[in-house]
Structure formats: structure tokens, C-alpha cells
Coordinates of C-alpha atoms in Angstrom, one line a residue:
M1 CA -0.1 0.0 -0.1
K2 CA 2.7 2.4 1.0
S3 CA 4.7 1.6 -2.3
Q4 CA 1.5 2.3 -4.4
Y5 CA 1.0 5.7 -2.7
A6 CA 4.7 6.5 -3.3
L7 CA 4.2 5.5 -7.0
L8 CA 1.2 7.9 -7.3
R9 CA 2.9 10.6 -5.5
L10 CA 5.7 10.3 -7.9
L11 CA 3.5 10.4 -11.1
A12 CA 1.7 13.4 -9.8
C13 CA 5.2 15.2 -9.3
C14 CA 6.0 14.3 -12.9
G15 CA 2.7 15.4 -14.4
L16 CA 3.0 18.7 -12.5
S17 CA 6.6 19.1 -13.5
A18 CA 5.4 18.6 -17.2
L19 CA 2.5 21.0 -16.9
L20 CA 4.9 23.9 -15.4
A21 CA 7.6 23.2 -18.2
A22 CA 5.0 23.3 -20.9
I23 CA 3.6 26.6 -19.4
L24 CA 6.9 28.1 -19.2
A25 CA 7.9 27.3 -22.9
Q26 CA 4.6 28.7 -24.0
Q27 CA 5.0 31.9 -22.0
T28 CA 8.7 32.6 -23.1
S29 CA 8.1 31.6 -26.9
E30 CA 7.9 34.5 -29.6
P31 CA 4.6 34.2 -31.6
R32 CA 5.3 33.7 -35.3
Y33 CA 2.7 34.8 -37.9
R34 CA 2.2 33.6 -41.3
A35 CA 1.0 35.8 -43.9
C36 CA 0.3 34.5 -47.5
C37 CA -0.5 36.0 -50.8
L38 CA -1.9 33.8 -53.6
V39 CA -0.9 34.3 -57.2
E40 CA -2.7 32.3 -60.0
R41 CA -1.8 31.6 -63.6
T42 CA -5.0 32.4 -65.5
S43 CA -3.5 32.2 -69.2
L44 CA -2.0 28.8 -69.7
M45 CA -0.9 29.4 -73.3
I46 CA 2.7 30.5 -74.5
L47 CA 3.3 30.5 -78.4
G48 CA 0.2 28.2 -78.9
V49 CA 1.7 25.6 -76.4
V50 CA 0.0 24.8 -72.9
E51 CA 2.5 25.6 -70.2
R52 CA 2.8 22.8 -67.6
S53 CA 5.7 23.7 -65.5
D54 CA 5.1 24.5 -61.7
L55 CA 4.4 28.1 -61.1
A56 CA 6.2 28.3 -57.8
D57 CA 9.3 26.7 -59.2
S58 CA 9.4 28.9 -62.3
Q59 CA 8.7 32.2 -60.4
R60 CA 10.7 31.5 -57.1
E61 CA 13.9 33.2 -58.6
L62 CA 12.0 36.3 -59.7
V63 CA 10.3 36.7 -56.2
F64 CA 13.9 36.6 -54.5
D65 CA 15.3 38.8 -57.1
Q66 CA 17.4 41.7 -56.0
R67 CA 15.2 44.5 -57.4
V68 CA 12.3 42.9 -55.8
L69 CA 13.8 43.1 -52.3
D70 CA 15.2 46.6 -52.8
R71 CA 11.9 48.0 -53.5
V72 CA 10.4 46.4 -50.5
L73 CA 13.3 47.6 -48.2
G74 CA 13.0 51.1 -49.9
D75 CA 9.1 51.1 -49.1
P76 CA 8.9 54.3 -46.4
M77 CA 5.8 52.6 -45.1
L78 CA 7.9 49.7 -43.9
R79 CA 10.4 51.6 -42.0
N80 CA 8.8 51.0 -38.6
V81 CA 8.8 47.3 -39.3
E82 CA 10.9 45.7 -36.7
I83 CA 12.9 43.3 -38.5
L84 CA 13.7 45.9 -41.3
C85 CA 14.6 48.7 -39.0
N86 CA 18.4 47.9 -39.0
R87 CA 19.6 48.5 -42.5
S88 CA 22.7 46.3 -42.2
T89 CA 20.7 43.1 -41.5
A90 CA 17.2 44.0 -43.0
K91 CA 17.8 42.1 -46.5
E92 CA 19.1 39.0 -44.7
H93 CA 16.1 38.8 -42.4
L94 CA 13.8 39.5 -45.4
R95 CA 15.2 36.6 -47.1
A96 CA 15.2 34.3 -44.1
N97 CA 11.6 34.9 -43.4
L98 CA 10.3 34.8 -47.0
S99 CA 9.4 31.7 -48.9
V100 CA 7.5 30.6 -52.2
E101 CA 5.5 27.6 -51.8
S102 CA 2.9 25.7 -54.0
G103 CA -0.7 27.3 -53.9
G104 CA -2.3 23.8 -54.2
S105 CA -2.0 23.3 -57.9
I106 CA 0.8 23.5 -60.6
H107 CA -0.9 26.9 -61.6
R108 CA -0.9 28.7 -58.3
M109 CA 1.9 30.0 -56.0
A110 CA 1.9 31.3 -52.5
T111 CA 4.3 34.0 -51.4
V112 CA 4.7 33.6 -47.6
F113 CA 6.3 35.9 -44.9
H114 CA 6.9 35.1 -41.3
S115 CA 7.0 37.9 -38.4
S116 CA 6.5 38.0 -34.7
K117 CA 4.0 40.7 -35.3
C118 CA 0.7 39.7 -37.2
E119 CA 0.4 43.5 -38.7
D120 CA 4.1 43.3 -39.9
A121 CA 3.8 39.9 -41.5
T122 CA 0.8 41.2 -43.5
R123 CA 2.3 44.5 -44.6
V124 CA 5.7 42.9 -45.5
C125 CA 4.0 40.0 -47.5
N126 CA 1.5 42.5 -49.5
A127 CA 4.7 44.8 -50.2
I128 CA 6.7 41.6 -51.8
A129 CA 3.9 40.8 -54.0
K130 CA 3.4 44.3 -55.3
S131 CA 7.2 44.6 -55.8
Y132 CA 7.2 41.4 -57.9
F133 CA 4.4 42.2 -60.1
Q134 CA 6.0 45.8 -60.6
I135 CA 9.3 44.2 -61.7
R136 CA 7.4 41.6 -63.8
E137 CA 5.8 44.5 -65.7
Q138 CA 8.9 46.2 -66.0
N139 CA 10.5 42.9 -67.8
D140 CA 7.4 43.2 -70.3
G141 CA 9.4 45.9 -72.3
V142 CA 12.6 44.0 -72.6
Y143 CA 10.9 40.8 -73.5
K144 CA 9.0 42.6 -76.3
S145 CA 12.3 44.1 -77.6
R146 CA 13.8 41.0 -77.6
A147 CA 11.0 39.1 -79.2
E148 CA 10.5 41.7 -82.0
Q149 CA 14.3 41.3 -82.8
V150 CA 14.1 37.7 -83.0
L151 CA 11.1 37.8 -85.3
G152 CA 12.6 40.6 -87.5
D153 CA 15.8 38.5 -87.8
E154 CA 13.6 35.4 -88.8
L155 CA 11.6 37.3 -91.2
T156 CA 14.7 38.6 -93.0
H157 CA 16.1 35.2 -93.1
W158 CA 13.0 33.5 -94.4
E159 CA 12.3 36.0 -97.0
K160 CA 15.9 35.7 -98.4
E161 CA 15.4 31.8 -98.3
R162 CA 12.2 32.0 -100.1
E163 CA 13.8 34.0 -103.2
L164 CA 16.7 31.7 -103.2
R165 CA 14.5 28.5 -103.2
R166 CA 12.2 29.9 -105.8
E167 CA 15.0 30.1 -108.0
A168 CA 16.3 26.5 -107.4
D169 CA 12.7 25.3 -107.9
Q170 CA 12.3 27.0 -111.1
R171 CA 15.6 25.6 -112.4
T172 CA 14.9 22.0 -110.9
T173 CA 11.2 21.4 -111.8
R174 CA 10.8 23.5 -115.0
G175 CA 8.5 21.2 -117.4
I176 CA 8.1 18.6 -114.8
T177 CA 4.8 17.0 -113.6
F178 CA 4.5 15.4 -110.1
D179 CA 2.9 12.3 -109.8
S180 CA 0.8 11.2 -106.9
L181 CA 3.4 9.9 -104.9
G182 CA 5.6 12.7 -105.4
K183 CA 2.9 15.1 -104.4
D184 CA 2.3 13.1 -101.4
I185 CA 6.0 13.3 -100.4
V186 CA 6.3 17.1 -101.0
K187 CA 3.3 17.5 -98.9
Q188 CA 4.7 15.2 -96.1
Y189 CA 8.2 17.0 -96.3
T190 CA 6.5 20.5 -96.2
S191 CA 4.4 19.9 -93.2
S192 CA 7.2 18.1 -91.2
K193 CA 9.8 20.8 -92.0
V194 CA 7.4 23.8 -91.3
E195 CA 6.4 22.1 -87.9
L196 CA 9.9 21.7 -87.0
E197 CA 10.9 25.3 -87.9
R198 CA 8.1 26.8 -86.1
L199 CA 8.8 24.8 -82.8
L200 CA 12.6 26.0 -83.2
L201 CA 11.4 29.4 -83.4
R202 CA 9.3 29.2 -80.3
S203 CA 12.1 27.7 -78.5
R204 CA 14.2 30.8 -79.3
L205 CA 11.3 33.0 -78.1
T206 CA 10.7 31.1 -74.8
N207 CA 14.3 31.2 -74.1
I208 CA 14.1 34.9 -73.9
V209 CA 12.2 34.4 -70.7
D210 CA 13.8 31.3 -69.7
A211 CA 10.4 29.7 -69.9
E212 CA 10.0 25.9 -69.1
V213 CA 7.5 24.3 -71.4
S214 CA 7.9 20.8 -71.2
Q215 CA 5.3 19.7 -73.5
H216 CA 6.8 21.8 -76.2
E217 CA 10.3 20.3 -75.7
K218 CA 8.7 16.9 -76.0
R219 CA 6.9 17.8 -79.2
L220 CA 10.1 19.5 -80.6
A221 CA 12.1 16.1 -79.9
D222 CA 9.2 14.1 -81.6
V223 CA 9.3 16.2 -84.8
R224 CA 13.0 16.2 -84.8
V225 CA 13.0 12.3 -85.1
S226 CA 10.2 12.4 -87.4
H227 CA 11.7 14.8 -89.9
A228 CA 14.9 13.1 -89.8
T229 CA 13.6 9.8 -90.9
L230 CA 11.9 11.4 -93.7
Q231 CA 15.2 12.9 -94.6
E232 CA 16.7 9.5 -94.4
Y233 CA 14.2 7.9 -96.6
L234 CA 14.7 10.5 -99.3
N235 CA 18.7 10.5 -99.0
A236 CA 18.6 6.6 -99.6
R237 CA 16.8 7.1 -103.0
T238 CA 17.4 9.1 -106.5
Q239 CA 13.8 8.6 -107.2
V240 CA 10.3 8.6 -105.5
G241 CA 7.8 7.2 -108.0
S242 CA 8.6 9.1 -111.3
N243 CA 10.0 12.1 -109.9
D244 CA 13.7 13.0 -108.9
V245 CA 14.2 13.3 -105.3
E246 CA 16.1 16.5 -105.7
T247 CA 13.0 18.0 -107.6
I248 CA 10.7 16.9 -104.8
R249 CA 13.0 18.5 -102.3
A250 CA 13.2 21.7 -104.1
R251 CA 9.4 22.1 -104.5
A252 CA 9.0 21.2 -100.7
E253 CA 11.8 23.8 -99.5
V254 CA 9.9 26.7 -101.5
N255 CA 6.6 25.6 -99.7
V256 CA 8.4 25.7 -96.4
A257 CA 9.6 29.1 -97.0
N258 CA 6.3 30.6 -98.3
E259 CA 4.6 29.1 -95.0
M260 CA 7.5 30.5 -92.7
V261 CA 7.1 33.8 -94.1
A262 CA 3.3 34.0 -93.6
F263 CA 3.7 32.5 -90.2
I264 CA 6.0 35.2 -89.0
E265 CA 4.3 37.9 -90.7
S266 CA 0.9 37.1 -88.9
F267 CA 2.4 36.5 -85.6
S268 CA 4.5 39.6 -85.6
G269 CA 1.2 41.6 -86.4
S270 CA -0.4 40.7 -83.4
I271 CA 2.7 40.7 -80.8
N272 CA 1.8 41.3 -77.2
P273 CA 3.3 40.4 -73.8
S274 CA 1.2 37.1 -73.4
N275 CA 2.8 36.0 -76.7
Y276 CA 6.4 35.8 -75.5
R277 CA 6.4 35.5 -71.8
P278 CA 5.1 32.6 -69.6
S279 CA 1.3 33.0 -69.3
T280 CA -0.6 35.5 -67.5
L281 CA -0.5 35.9 -63.7
H282 CA -3.1 37.5 -61.1
L283 CA -2.9 38.2 -57.5
I284 CA -6.1 36.5 -56.4
Q285 CA -5.7 36.8 -52.7
Q286 CA -3.8 39.6 -50.5
A287 CA -2.5 38.7 -47.2
D288 CA -4.9 39.6 -44.5
P289 CA -4.3 40.4 -40.8
T290 CA -6.7 37.5 -39.7
D291 CA -4.2 35.0 -41.1
V292 CA -3.8 32.0 -39.0
R293 CA -0.8 32.1 -36.5
D294 CA 1.8 29.7 -37.2
T295 CA 1.8 27.8 -33.7
S296 CA 3.9 24.7 -34.8
P297 CA 7.2 26.1 -33.4
V298 CA 5.4 26.9 -30.0
L299 CA 3.7 23.5 -29.8
Q300 CA 7.1 21.7 -30.7
R301 CA 8.8 23.5 -27.8
M302 CA 6.0 22.9 -25.5
A303 CA 6.0 19.2 -26.1
W304 CA 9.8 19.0 -25.6
M305 CA 9.9 21.0 -22.5
A306 CA 7.0 18.8 -21.1
S307 CA 8.8 15.6 -21.8
L308 CA 11.8 17.1 -20.2
G309 CA 9.7 18.1 -17.0
F310 CA 8.0 14.8 -16.8
L311 CA 11.6 13.0 -16.7
L312 CA 13.1 15.3 -14.2
P313 CA 11.2 13.9 -11.2
L314 CA 12.1 10.4 -12.2
V315 CA 15.8 11.1 -12.5
A316 CA 15.9 12.9 -9.3
V317 CA 14.3 9.8 -7.7
G318 CA 16.7 7.4 -9.4
F319 CA 19.6 9.5 -8.5
G320 CA 18.4 9.7 -4.8
K321 CA 18.3 5.9 -4.7
V322 CA 21.6 5.5 -6.2
A323 CA 23.0 7.9 -3.8
R324 CA 21.4 6.0 -0.8
R325 CA 22.7 2.8 -1.9
T326 CA 26.3 3.9 -2.5
G327 CA 26.0 5.5 1.1
F328 CA 24.9 2.3 2.7
H329 CA 27.7 0.2 1.0
N330 CA 30.3 2.8 2.2
R331 CA 29.1 2.4 5.8
S332 CA 29.1 -1.4 5.7
A333 CA 32.7 -1.4 4.4
T334 CA 33.7 1.0 7.4
T335 CA 32.0 -1.2 9.8
D336 CA 32.8 -4.9 8.6
G337 CA 36.3 -4.2 7.5
P338 CA 39.7 -5.1 9.1
P339 CA 40.6 -3.2 12.4
L340 CA 42.5 0.2 11.8
P341 CA 46.2 0.1 12.5
S342 CA 46.1 2.3 15.4
L343 CA 43.9 0.0 17.2
T344 CA 45.8 -3.3 16.6
T345 CA 48.9 -1.7 17.8
S346 CA 47.5 -0.6 21.0
R347 CA 45.9 -3.7 21.9
S348 CA 49.1 -5.8 21.0
Q349 CA 51.0 -3.7 23.6
D350 CA 48.2 -4.4 26.2

């Protein structure tokens, strides 16, 4: 009965110690608030190809861009934000508390900022989103200029090619009639080569903004293989049906040049930012002061301190038992051991 009472008393002490430790951890922990802005990709097309790259991954670098952060740090409305007051460490704190996460799908991203004050987290998060969109709009002018330069160079190239190939076609195919098989090969070659050239042009334009369009790249690889197979077929022959291979190739190359000139002219006439930069983004949710407080660090610390508090009485009891047992053995050794030399000597003299 006495041992059961002692055990209950020990458990009560452990529980009280764990409770006090958890309360101490909760009281001494600094609150951490999480503010979030949500951005969505609403236009999924880039140069006629569906963009399937993850938005958060593709835009993370721009969110952390030096120009974006400098605009935030230079905002006079944020001068009283605690972690940004010290100019020497402000940028470091800004980067450390900023993150870019998935918004629940590949077409959404969340810009997240943490702070010990709810209002500071909200203001800084909204300022980051605003700065990000301002820099993105500035880039539009650069993208447009580069895209126009690429398209202008391509148009000049294909206009020259069209004239050269027309002359070659006139010399090669004069007085020749294509049979049904020859016409079919001309059509196949033209279609394959035009698609390949269009995809190559789209790759050059998407590289202007480092767009990651996986579906486009896969299609380009497939078309390369298809066109190379057709080339091998023609290279292995001198004639297809009743027509000479070089005659077929010359006629197809003229058709390719004509179609590329028409394609570039129609595309250049309607050039706009959505044609040459990755999709169109919209801010669909600003950070709000009522954002949920991020309590996970506090809970983790409370759990750790409660565990430590629960173990302390057990350790103390165990240490006490060891100490008492050690003291008992020391007393036994002193009592039961051989007599001291001084006592032995005095007895022998008597």
C-alpha cells in the first residue's frame, strides 16, 4: 500500500513538472505569424503551347530577385517594421523569413512571410507581392524588344530563303509534272519541316524569358525524329515514283519558306506580352491580418519541455536511490572491514 502511494505521488510530481515546463515554454516563446499572398496563372498558353511547369518553381527566382527585395526595403511605409529597422541586417532577415510555396496546384503559388507581429507579416507580404508584379511589368518591355528582334531577324532570313528556293525550284522543276506519290512526299516533307521550324522559333522566343514548357520540348524532340526519318528515306533514293528526289526536295523547300514567312508576318502583327512571356498571372488573394497564426514551433517547444519536465522527477528519484545505496555500502565497508592499524597496535601492547 505504501509503495502504491509513493508511485502515485511520483506520477503526480511528474505530471505537475511537465505542466509547469509546458507553461514556461508557451510563455517564453515568441509568436510567429504567417502571412500569405496567392498568385494564379490564368492564361496557360505560350506561343500556342500549353505551359505545364510548376508556377512556384518557375517564379521563385524572380520573387527573390534583388530588384524585388530592394523595392520592399525602400518602401517608406515599412520603416517601422521591427525586423527591417536595422538596414545592415534588413535584407538578410527579409530573405530568411520569405518563402515561395505551391498554392495547391501547379498553376498557383503562395508568397509567404513570417514575423513575430501579425501586422508586420501582413504588410511585408503584400509589399513583396506588389514589388514582384512591378518588376514583372518592367520586364515586359525588355521581353517585347527581344522578341521583336528575334522575329525581325527570322523574317529577314526566311524572305531571303524564299527567293533563293524559288530560283532553285524553277531551275529544277521546269517542265516537270509531279505524280501522286511525288505530291504526297512534297506534302509530307513540307508539313514536317514547317512544324520543326516553327517549334525551333518558339524555343528561341521562350528562351528569352527562360520559360519552361515541357510539352513543347517533348513535341520538338518528336518532330526532330520524324523529320530525320523522312530525310533518311529521301537520302537513300534518287527517285520516288517517277520524280527525282532533288526535284521533290526543291519544291518542298519553297513551300516551307512561303509558309514560314506567312507565319512570322501573322505572328508579328499581333505581338503582345502574352505571346512571348510565360502566361498571365493575377494576384487572387492578398495577405490579411486575420491569417492563422503559425503555432507549430510553439507546440514543438511545449512538447519538448513537457517531456523534459516529466522526466526530471524520475531522474531525481533514481539519483536519490543510487546515492542512498552507495552510502549504505560505504558504511558497511567501514564497519565490517579490518581494524585500523592504530587499534591493532594498542591492543598488542596491552
